[in-house]
Amino acid sequence: MADRWRPVWADIDLDAVEHNASVLCAVAGPAALCAVVKADGYGHGALPVARAALAGGASWLAVALVEEGVALREAGIETPILLLSEPPVEAMSEAVARRLVPTLYTRSGVRALGTVVGADGSPPVGVHLKVDTGMHRVGADPADVVPLARMIADDPALRLGAAWTHLAVADGAGPTDREFTALQLERFESALDRLDGAGLRPPITHVANSAGTIGVAAARRDLVRCGIALYGVAPTPALAEELAAATGGQRLEPVLSLRTRVTFVRDLDAGERLSYGRRRPLAERSTVATAPIGYADGVPRRLFDEGGEVLIGGVRRPLAGVVTMDQIVVDCGPVGGAPVEVGDEVVLLGRQGSEEITADEWAELLGTISYEVLCDIGPRVPRLVRGAGAGRADRPS
Ligand SMILES: *Cc1c(COP(=O)(O)O)cnc(C)c1O
């Protein structure tokens, strides 16, 4: 902490990552756990999260970008790292050099990868062929799966390592969503049958994200790709309960908490209005506290309008005015209540005493999902890694 002055930080609890990974392994087993650490581990820090997830039983990692995979390799991670989308043609040779496991779904991708794999007798590169079964983001049309698998099989530099797909509404509990998930699984099975018929069945298949892992037994297969649950956020409250029921009461533990300290306090009269726009008058003479975190750090400006609160002294306190770029103002209640002082800890996300504010609470207020809340916490916020795994950050895995 000596290298900075602003009291703002995100605690990253690696024991929680390890616990969440082991719970996911228990629910998914015998399927292996692939820990999804794209987007700098959903804003938590990809490297420490990756190490803690591996310690908790994960045996694969997944990232969105070749760049993200390279960073993990440079830090000494030796585990298989899956690329969740087809790498750009220009990145294929780096992906191969770093032993990243490429996802492919186009003919040009298969050709480009084949070209960059050395003709030096190095073993063929295992390709994960992605099938679009209805998400319609990326993936091969089911009708293209056999021809693409054939191209891969016919290239001595490549081999078919897996076939996989991605569910669009695995977190949906309604009948329409359940039917769509069933349809996606059916389309995937039928693509696998056609691969089988062509003598091209891949050794492994994978389908499930966190929601699929917890809620859709048929999606578990050989490998499950979990992101949000690893960070301690259940895809939905119902799935949190399903997980507990399936694991004898185990719960996911939130990994990240966002904290700051009070830097300024004053008492203001009833009717005073705080911050830009002077949006809301104080109902009575009140103590107000300022803390040095703002929308530039990922605290959404709209949190004030939507009734956002923080914890000070273990008590929920509403924002007193609109969130600014670098600071928030907090209504600490009528003068004469529990004292609030400069230096007191302010919790934006996480636990303090018996109170807790979750990423889901913000997501609910803001009309978004926990994923976006977590990923928006900006690079200006130092991540302080805690837990038994913290020391691992400096050691090769
Ligand atoms: C991000 C991602 C995941 C992880 O999803 P969660 O809902 O966070 O578990 C899995 N698979 C793919 C293809 C993804 O893009």
Short mmCIF file of C-alpha atoms and ligand atoms in Angstrom, two decimals:
data_model
loop_
_atom_site.label_atom_id
_atom_site.label_comp_id
_atom_site.label_asym_id
_atom_site.label_seq_id
_atom_site.Cartn_x
_atom_site.Cartn_y
_atom_site.Cartn_z
CA MET A 1 0.00 0.00 0.00
CA ALA A 2 3.04 2.24 0.32
CA ASP A 3 2.97 3.07 -3.36
CA ARG A 4 -0.35 4.84 -3.33
CA TRP A 5 -2.34 7.33 -1.32
CA ARG A 6 -5.95 7.00 -2.31
CA PRO A 7 -7.77 4.62 0.03
CA VAL A 8 -9.65 2.64 -2.62
CA TRP A 9 -9.13 -1.05 -3.24
CA ALA A 10 -10.78 -4.29 -4.28
CA ASP A 11 -10.08 -7.24 -2.01
CA ILE A 12 -9.77 -10.46 -4.00
CA ASP A 13 -10.31 -13.50 -1.79
CA LEU A 14 -8.45 -16.39 -3.39
CA ASP A 15 -9.69 -18.82 -0.76
CA ALA A 16 -13.17 -18.08 -2.10
CA VAL A 17 -12.02 -18.80 -5.67
CA GLU A 18 -10.55 -22.10 -4.53
CA HIS A 19 -13.73 -22.96 -2.63
CA ASN A 20 -15.96 -22.05 -5.59
CA ALA A 21 -13.81 -24.12 -7.95
CA SER A 22 -14.04 -27.14 -5.68
CA VAL A 23 -17.82 -26.77 -5.36
CA LEU A 24 -18.11 -26.59 -9.16
CA CYS A 25 -15.88 -29.65 -9.52
CA ALA A 26 -18.13 -31.50 -7.08
CA VAL A 27 -21.30 -30.62 -8.95
CA ALA A 28 -19.84 -31.16 -12.44
CA GLY A 29 -17.75 -34.26 -11.83
CA PRO A 30 -16.70 -36.43 -13.54
CA ALA A 31 -16.60 -33.52 -16.01
CA ALA A 32 -13.42 -31.45 -15.69
CA LEU A 33 -13.58 -27.78 -14.74
CA CYS A 34 -12.40 -25.14 -17.18
CA ALA A 35 -12.01 -21.84 -15.30
CA VAL A 36 -12.99 -18.92 -17.54
CA VAL A 37 -10.62 -16.03 -16.80
CA LYS A 38 -11.31 -13.77 -19.79
CA ALA A 39 -11.48 -9.99 -19.31
CA ASP A 40 -8.79 -10.13 -16.62
CA GLY A 41 -10.75 -12.71 -14.70
CA TYR A 42 -14.04 -10.75 -14.86
CA GLY A 43 -12.15 -7.81 -13.39
CA HIS A 44 -10.64 -9.81 -10.50
CA GLY A 45 -7.16 -10.39 -11.98
CA ALA A 46 -6.74 -13.31 -14.37
CA LEU A 47 -3.47 -14.68 -13.01
CA PRO A 48 -4.22 -15.00 -9.29
CA VAL A 49 -7.72 -16.28 -10.08
CA ALA A 50 -6.29 -18.84 -12.53
CA ARG A 51 -3.84 -20.16 -9.94
CA ALA A 52 -6.48 -20.35 -7.21
CA ALA A 53 -8.94 -22.09 -9.55
CA LEU A 54 -6.27 -24.65 -10.47
CA ALA A 55 -5.59 -25.21 -6.78
CA GLY A 56 -9.33 -25.74 -6.32
CA GLY A 57 -9.42 -28.48 -8.93
CA ALA A 58 -9.77 -26.77 -12.32
CA SER A 59 -7.68 -28.43 -15.02
CA TRP A 60 -8.34 -26.08 -17.92
CA LEU A 61 -8.45 -22.30 -18.34
CA ALA A 62 -10.30 -20.30 -20.99
CA VAL A 63 -9.79 -16.79 -22.31
CA ALA A 64 -11.36 -14.67 -25.03
CA LEU A 65 -8.20 -13.28 -26.61
CA VAL A 66 -4.88 -14.65 -27.77
CA GLU A 67 -3.37 -11.71 -25.87
CA GLU A 68 -4.94 -12.97 -22.64
CA GLY A 69 -3.59 -16.47 -23.19
CA VAL A 70 -0.11 -15.13 -23.93
CA ALA A 71 -0.12 -13.16 -20.66
CA LEU A 72 -0.95 -16.32 -18.69
CA ARG A 73 1.80 -18.30 -20.46
CA GLU A 74 4.31 -15.51 -19.80
CA ALA A 75 3.40 -15.71 -16.12
CA GLY A 76 4.32 -19.40 -16.14
CA ILE A 77 0.90 -21.06 -16.42
CA GLU A 78 1.32 -24.47 -18.11
CA THR A 79 -2.30 -25.67 -18.00
CA PRO A 80 -4.28 -26.08 -21.24
CA ILE A 81 -5.76 -22.68 -22.19
CA LEU A 82 -8.79 -22.67 -24.47
CA LEU A 83 -9.46 -19.72 -26.78
CA LEU A 84 -13.23 -19.19 -26.76
CA SER A 85 -13.34 -17.68 -30.25
CA GLU A 86 -11.45 -18.40 -33.45
CA PRO A 87 -8.17 -16.47 -33.36
CA PRO A 88 -7.62 -13.82 -36.03
CA VAL A 89 -5.55 -15.27 -38.87
CA GLU A 90 -2.65 -12.95 -37.95
CA ALA A 91 -2.63 -14.37 -34.40
CA MET A 92 -2.60 -18.07 -35.35
CA SER A 93 1.17 -18.54 -35.17
CA GLU A 94 1.38 -16.86 -31.76
CA ALA A 95 -1.49 -19.04 -30.54
CA VAL A 96 0.39 -22.16 -31.67
CA ALA A 97 3.75 -20.96 -30.32
CA ARG A 98 2.11 -20.41 -26.92
CA ARG A 99 0.28 -23.75 -27.03
CA LEU A 100 -3.12 -22.08 -26.73
CA VAL A 101 -5.96 -24.42 -27.70
CA PRO A 102 -7.68 -22.86 -30.70
CA THR A 103 -11.40 -22.83 -31.25
CA LEU A 104 -12.20 -22.90 -34.96
CA TYR A 105 -15.40 -22.66 -36.99
CA THR A 106 -14.45 -21.41 -40.46
CA ARG A 107 -12.67 -22.95 -43.42
CA SER A 108 -10.30 -19.98 -43.57
CA GLY A 109 -9.50 -20.52 -39.89
CA VAL A 110 -8.71 -24.21 -40.43
CA ARG A 111 -6.51 -23.39 -43.43
CA ALA A 112 -4.69 -20.58 -41.60
CA LEU A 113 -3.98 -22.72 -38.55
CA GLY A 114 -2.78 -25.63 -40.70
CA THR A 115 -0.38 -23.30 -42.48
CA VAL A 116 1.31 -21.99 -39.34
CA VAL A 117 1.81 -25.33 -37.61
CA GLY A 118 5.40 -26.21 -38.38
CA ALA A 119 6.21 -28.95 -40.86
CA ASP A 120 8.95 -29.88 -38.41
CA GLY A 121 7.38 -33.02 -37.04
CA SER A 122 5.80 -31.24 -34.07
CA PRO A 123 2.66 -33.04 -32.88
CA PRO A 124 -0.61 -32.00 -34.51
CA VAL A 125 -2.49 -29.16 -32.84
CA GLY A 126 -5.79 -30.18 -31.23
CA VAL A 127 -8.64 -28.04 -32.47
CA HIS A 128 -11.90 -27.40 -30.62
CA LEU A 129 -14.59 -27.15 -33.28
CA LYS A 130 -17.40 -24.86 -32.20
CA VAL A 131 -20.94 -25.55 -33.37
CA ASP A 132 -23.59 -22.85 -33.42
CA THR A 133 -26.67 -24.56 -32.02
CA GLY A 134 -28.73 -21.40 -31.58
CA MET A 135 -26.78 -18.71 -29.74
CA HIS A 136 -25.92 -17.25 -33.18
CA ARG A 137 -22.84 -15.37 -32.02
CA VAL A 138 -19.97 -17.49 -33.37
CA GLY A 139 -19.73 -21.13 -34.42
CA ALA A 140 -20.12 -23.35 -37.45
CA ASP A 141 -23.53 -23.96 -38.94
CA PRO A 142 -24.45 -27.55 -37.96
CA ALA A 143 -24.51 -28.45 -41.67
CA ASP A 144 -20.83 -27.43 -41.89
CA VAL A 145 -19.61 -29.48 -38.98
CA VAL A 146 -18.72 -32.67 -40.86
CA PRO A 147 -16.92 -30.90 -43.74
CA LEU A 148 -14.94 -28.77 -41.25
CA ALA A 149 -14.05 -31.79 -39.13
CA ARG A 150 -12.98 -33.56 -42.32
CA MET A 151 -10.70 -30.66 -43.27
CA ILE A 152 -9.16 -30.77 -39.80
CA ALA A 153 -8.72 -34.56 -39.91
CA ASP A 154 -7.19 -34.38 -43.39
CA ASP A 155 -4.54 -31.86 -42.35
CA PRO A 156 -1.61 -33.74 -40.79
CA ALA A 157 -0.79 -30.60 -38.76
CA LEU A 158 -4.20 -30.68 -37.02
CA ARG A 159 -6.44 -33.06 -35.15
CA LEU A 160 -9.98 -32.74 -33.87
CA GLY A 161 -9.55 -32.29 -30.11
CA ALA A 162 -13.15 -31.47 -29.22
CA ALA A 163 -16.51 -30.30 -30.43
CA TRP A 164 -18.43 -27.77 -28.38
CA THR A 165 -21.29 -25.34 -28.26
CA HIS A 166 -22.58 -22.52 -26.04
CA LEU A 167 -26.01 -22.16 -24.42
CA ALA A 168 -27.94 -18.90 -24.81
CA VAL A 169 -30.52 -19.24 -22.02
CA ALA A 170 -29.18 -21.83 -19.58
CA ASP A 171 -29.99 -19.38 -16.76
CA GLY A 172 -33.64 -19.10 -17.81
CA ALA A 173 -36.10 -20.99 -15.64
CA GLY A 174 -39.20 -20.47 -17.80
CA PRO A 175 -40.56 -23.16 -20.12
CA THR A 176 -39.49 -21.30 -23.28
CA ASP A 177 -35.88 -21.09 -22.11
CA ARG A 178 -35.83 -24.71 -20.98
CA GLU A 179 -37.20 -25.78 -24.34
CA PHE A 180 -34.59 -23.76 -26.17
CA THR A 181 -31.77 -25.26 -24.11
CA ALA A 182 -33.15 -28.73 -24.88
CA LEU A 183 -33.25 -27.81 -28.58
CA GLN A 184 -29.61 -26.65 -28.47
CA LEU A 185 -28.57 -29.92 -26.83
CA GLU A 186 -30.52 -31.87 -29.45
CA ARG A 187 -28.86 -30.00 -32.32
CA PHE A 188 -25.47 -30.63 -30.73
CA GLU A 189 -26.20 -34.36 -30.32
CA SER A 190 -27.27 -34.61 -33.91
CA ALA A 191 -24.07 -32.89 -35.08
CA LEU A 192 -22.09 -35.38 -32.97
CA ASP A 193 -24.03 -38.26 -34.51
CA ARG A 194 -23.10 -37.05 -37.96
CA LEU A 195 -19.44 -36.77 -36.91
CA ASP A 196 -19.71 -40.30 -35.56
CA GLY A 197 -21.21 -41.50 -38.83
CA ALA A 198 -18.28 -39.96 -40.69
CA GLY A 199 -15.77 -41.60 -38.35
CA LEU A 200 -14.82 -38.20 -36.96
CA ARG A 201 -16.07 -38.29 -33.39
CA PRO A 202 -13.93 -35.98 -31.20
CA PRO A 203 -12.46 -37.32 -27.96
CA ILE A 204 -14.23 -34.70 -25.83
CA THR A 205 -17.27 -32.43 -26.02
CA HIS A 206 -18.30 -29.45 -23.91
CA VAL A 207 -21.37 -27.27 -23.60
CA ALA A 208 -22.00 -25.80 -20.15
CA ASN A 209 -21.32 -22.32 -18.79
CA SER A 210 -21.95 -21.71 -15.06
CA ALA A 211 -25.73 -21.85 -15.42
CA GLY A 212 -25.58 -25.01 -17.53
CA THR A 213 -23.16 -26.62 -15.09
CA ILE A 214 -25.43 -26.05 -12.12
CA GLY A 215 -28.84 -26.37 -13.71
CA VAL A 216 -28.62 -28.61 -16.79
CA ALA A 217 -27.22 -32.05 -15.97
CA ALA A 218 -27.19 -33.09 -19.64
CA ALA A 219 -24.89 -30.15 -20.45
CA ARG A 220 -22.04 -31.28 -18.17
CA ARG A 221 -20.37 -33.77 -20.54
CA ASP A 222 -16.52 -33.85 -20.41
CA LEU A 223 -15.66 -30.28 -19.49
CA VAL A 224 -17.62 -27.37 -18.02
CA ARG A 225 -16.64 -23.76 -18.73
CA CYS A 226 -17.41 -21.73 -15.62
CA GLY A 227 -16.89 -18.01 -15.22
CA ILE A 228 -19.35 -16.15 -13.03
CA ALA A 229 -19.83 -18.97 -10.49
CA LEU A 230 -16.09 -19.15 -9.98
CA TYR A 231 -16.24 -15.51 -8.87
CA GLY A 232 -18.87 -16.44 -6.31
CA VAL A 233 -21.95 -15.13 -8.04
CA ALA A 234 -24.73 -17.61 -8.82
CA PRO A 235 -26.18 -17.10 -12.31
CA THR A 236 -29.61 -16.76 -10.64
CA PRO A 237 -30.94 -17.09 -7.07
CA ALA A 238 -32.77 -20.28 -8.10
CA LEU A 239 -29.50 -21.80 -9.30
CA ALA A 240 -27.84 -20.87 -5.99
CA GLU A 241 -30.48 -23.02 -4.30
CA GLU A 242 -30.07 -25.86 -6.81
CA LEU A 243 -26.34 -25.83 -6.18
CA ALA A 244 -26.85 -25.98 -2.42
CA ALA A 245 -29.31 -28.87 -2.82
CA ALA A 246 -26.89 -30.79 -5.06
CA THR A 247 -23.84 -30.32 -2.81
CA GLY A 248 -25.21 -30.80 0.68
CA GLY A 249 -25.61 -27.09 1.38
CA GLN A 250 -22.51 -25.62 -0.30
CA ARG A 251 -22.70 -22.00 -1.38
CA LEU A 252 -20.61 -19.90 -3.71
CA GLU A 253 -18.59 -17.24 -1.92
CA PRO A 254 -18.19 -13.79 -3.47
CA VAL A 255 -14.54 -13.21 -4.34
CA LEU A 256 -14.40 -9.46 -4.80
CA SER A 257 -15.25 -6.67 -2.42
CA LEU A 258 -14.89 -2.99 -3.28
CA ARG A 259 -13.81 -0.73 -0.45
CA THR A 260 -12.75 2.81 0.30
CA ARG A 261 -12.53 5.13 3.32
CA VAL A 262 -14.23 8.33 4.39
CA THR A 263 -11.99 11.29 3.50
CA PHE A 264 -14.26 14.18 4.53
CA VAL A 265 -17.23 14.62 6.87
CA ARG A 266 -19.58 17.47 7.64
CA ASP A 267 -22.98 18.22 9.08
CA LEU A 268 -25.43 19.97 6.76
CA ASP A 269 -28.84 21.51 7.38
CA ALA A 270 -32.16 20.08 6.31
CA GLY A 271 -32.91 21.11 2.72
CA GLU A 272 -29.27 21.18 1.59
CA ARG A 273 -28.71 19.41 -1.71
CA LEU A 274 -25.46 17.62 -2.54
CA SER A 275 -23.40 16.97 -5.64
CA TYR A 276 -24.01 17.83 -9.32
CA GLY A 277 -27.58 18.59 -10.17
CA ARG A 278 -28.50 19.18 -6.49
CA ARG A 279 -30.93 16.33 -6.95
CA ARG A 280 -32.32 15.57 -3.49
CA PRO A 281 -32.68 17.69 -0.33
CA LEU A 282 -31.62 16.35 3.06
CA ALA A 283 -34.77 15.64 5.08
CA GLU A 284 -33.16 16.84 8.31
CA ARG A 285 -29.85 18.16 9.58
CA SER A 286 -27.54 15.29 8.68
CA THR A 287 -23.98 14.06 8.70
CA VAL A 288 -22.65 13.54 5.20
CA ALA A 289 -19.45 11.73 4.31
CA THR A 290 -17.35 11.88 1.16
CA ALA A 291 -15.32 8.93 -0.16
CA PRO A 292 -12.81 9.07 -3.04
CA ILE A 293 -14.30 6.62 -5.55
CA GLY A 294 -16.45 7.46 -8.54
CA TYR A 295 -17.72 6.49 -11.94
CA ALA A 296 -14.17 6.50 -13.32
CA ASP A 297 -13.64 3.48 -11.07
CA GLY A 298 -16.78 1.64 -12.17
CA VAL A 299 -19.31 2.97 -9.66
CA PRO A 300 -22.17 3.72 -12.04
CA ARG A 301 -23.35 7.33 -12.02
CA ARG A 302 -26.94 6.08 -12.04
CA LEU A 303 -26.48 4.25 -8.74
CA PHE A 304 -27.70 7.36 -6.90
CA ASP A 305 -30.94 7.61 -8.89
CA GLU A 306 -31.60 3.92 -8.43
CA GLY A 307 -31.30 4.05 -4.64
CA GLY A 308 -27.73 2.80 -4.23
CA GLU A 309 -26.35 2.34 -0.73
CA VAL A 310 -22.95 1.75 0.88
CA LEU A 311 -21.95 0.27 4.23
CA ILE A 312 -20.30 2.39 6.93
CA GLY A 313 -19.96 1.07 10.46
CA GLY A 314 -21.89 -2.02 9.44
CA VAL A 315 -24.94 0.10 8.54
CA ARG A 316 -26.50 0.69 5.12
CA ARG A 317 -26.27 4.36 4.13
CA PRO A 318 -27.82 5.85 0.99
CA LEU A 319 -25.89 7.93 -1.48
CA ALA A 320 -26.71 11.59 -0.82
CA GLY A 321 -26.14 12.84 -4.35
CA VAL A 322 -25.13 11.81 -7.81
CA VAL A 323 -21.90 9.79 -8.20
CA THR A 324 -19.12 11.98 -9.61
CA MET A 325 -16.03 10.91 -11.53
CA ASP A 326 -13.81 10.52 -8.49
CA GLN A 327 -16.01 10.84 -5.40
CA ILE A 328 -19.27 9.82 -3.80
CA VAL A 329 -21.27 11.53 -1.05
CA VAL A 330 -23.08 9.46 1.54
CA ASP A 331 -26.00 10.38 3.80
CA CYS A 332 -25.00 9.13 7.24
CA GLY A 333 -28.26 10.12 8.88
CA PRO A 334 -29.38 12.75 11.39
CA VAL A 335 -26.68 14.53 13.35
CA GLY A 336 -26.19 12.83 16.68
CA GLY A 337 -26.51 9.28 15.40
CA ALA A 338 -23.65 6.78 15.27
CA PRO A 339 -20.49 8.83 14.66
CA VAL A 340 -18.85 8.69 11.23
CA GLU A 341 -15.25 9.80 10.98
CA VAL A 342 -12.55 10.38 8.43
CA GLY A 343 -10.81 7.05 7.92
CA ASP A 344 -13.90 4.88 8.45
CA GLU A 345 -14.16 2.04 5.95
CA VAL A 346 -16.84 2.35 3.28
CA VAL A 347 -17.98 -0.84 1.55
CA LEU A 348 -19.53 -0.49 -1.89
CA LEU A 349 -19.58 -4.22 -2.68
CA GLY A 350 -19.00 -6.87 -0.06
CA ARG A 351 -19.57 -7.52 3.60
CA GLN A 352 -19.20 -5.29 6.65
CA GLY A 353 -20.43 -6.59 9.97
CA SER A 354 -23.62 -8.48 9.30
CA GLU A 355 -24.55 -6.46 6.21
CA GLU A 356 -23.64 -7.31 2.62
CA ILE A 357 -24.02 -5.57 -0.72
CA THR A 358 -23.66 -7.93 -3.67
CA ALA A 359 -22.91 -7.39 -7.34
CA ASP A 360 -26.39 -8.83 -7.92
CA GLU A 361 -27.92 -6.03 -5.83
CA TRP A 362 -26.28 -3.40 -8.04
CA ALA A 363 -27.24 -5.36 -11.15
CA GLU A 364 -30.86 -5.46 -10.02
CA LEU A 365 -30.91 -1.71 -9.29
CA LEU A 366 -29.23 -0.85 -12.57
CA GLY A 367 -31.08 -3.23 -14.85
CA THR A 368 -27.97 -5.20 -15.80
CA ILE A 369 -26.19 -8.40 -14.74
CA SER A 370 -23.50 -9.05 -12.15
CA TYR A 371 -20.99 -9.75 -14.96
CA GLU A 372 -21.15 -6.15 -16.14
CA VAL A 373 -20.90 -4.75 -12.61
CA LEU A 374 -17.72 -6.76 -11.96
CA CYS A 375 -16.09 -6.14 -15.34
CA ASP A 376 -16.70 -2.39 -15.02
CA ILE A 377 -14.52 -2.00 -11.94
CA GLY A 378 -11.76 0.00 -13.50
CA PRO A 379 -8.00 -0.36 -13.72
CA ARG A 380 -7.57 2.59 -11.32
CA VAL A 381 -8.71 0.33 -8.46
CA PRO A 382 -5.85 -1.77 -7.08
CA ARG A 383 -6.74 -5.43 -6.58
CA LEU A 384 -5.41 -6.70 -3.25
CA VAL A 385 -5.06 -10.43 -3.37
CA ARG A 386 -5.78 -12.24 -0.10
CA GLY A 387 -6.00 -15.81 1.12
CA ALA A 388 -3.74 -18.82 1.24
CA GLY A 389 -3.20 -18.58 -2.51
CA ALA A 390 -1.84 -15.04 -2.40
CA GLY A 391 1.76 -16.24 -2.20
CA ARG A 392 1.29 -18.34 -5.34
CA ALA A 393 1.07 -15.21 -7.45
CA ASP A 394 4.86 -15.00 -7.57
CA ARG A 395 5.62 -18.63 -8.17
CA PRO A 396 5.46 -20.53 -11.43
CA SER A 397 2.56 -23.01 -11.40
C1 LIG B 1 -17.80 -16.31 -20.95
C2 LIG B 1 -18.08 -17.67 -21.45
C3 LIG B 1 -18.30 -18.72 -20.56
C4 LIG B 1 -18.45 -18.53 -19.07
O1 LIG B 1 -19.77 -18.11 -18.80
P1 LIG B 1 -20.33 -17.91 -17.32
O2 LIG B 1 -21.76 -17.64 -17.50
O3 LIG B 1 -19.59 -16.74 -16.76
O4 LIG B 1 -20.04 -19.16 -16.58
C5 LIG B 1 -18.41 -20.01 -21.08
N1 LIG B 1 -18.35 -20.22 -22.42
C6 LIG B 1 -18.18 -19.22 -23.30
C7 LIG B 1 -18.15 -19.51 -24.76
C8 LIG B 1 -18.06 -17.91 -22.85
O5 LIG B 1 -17.92 -16.92 -23.74
#
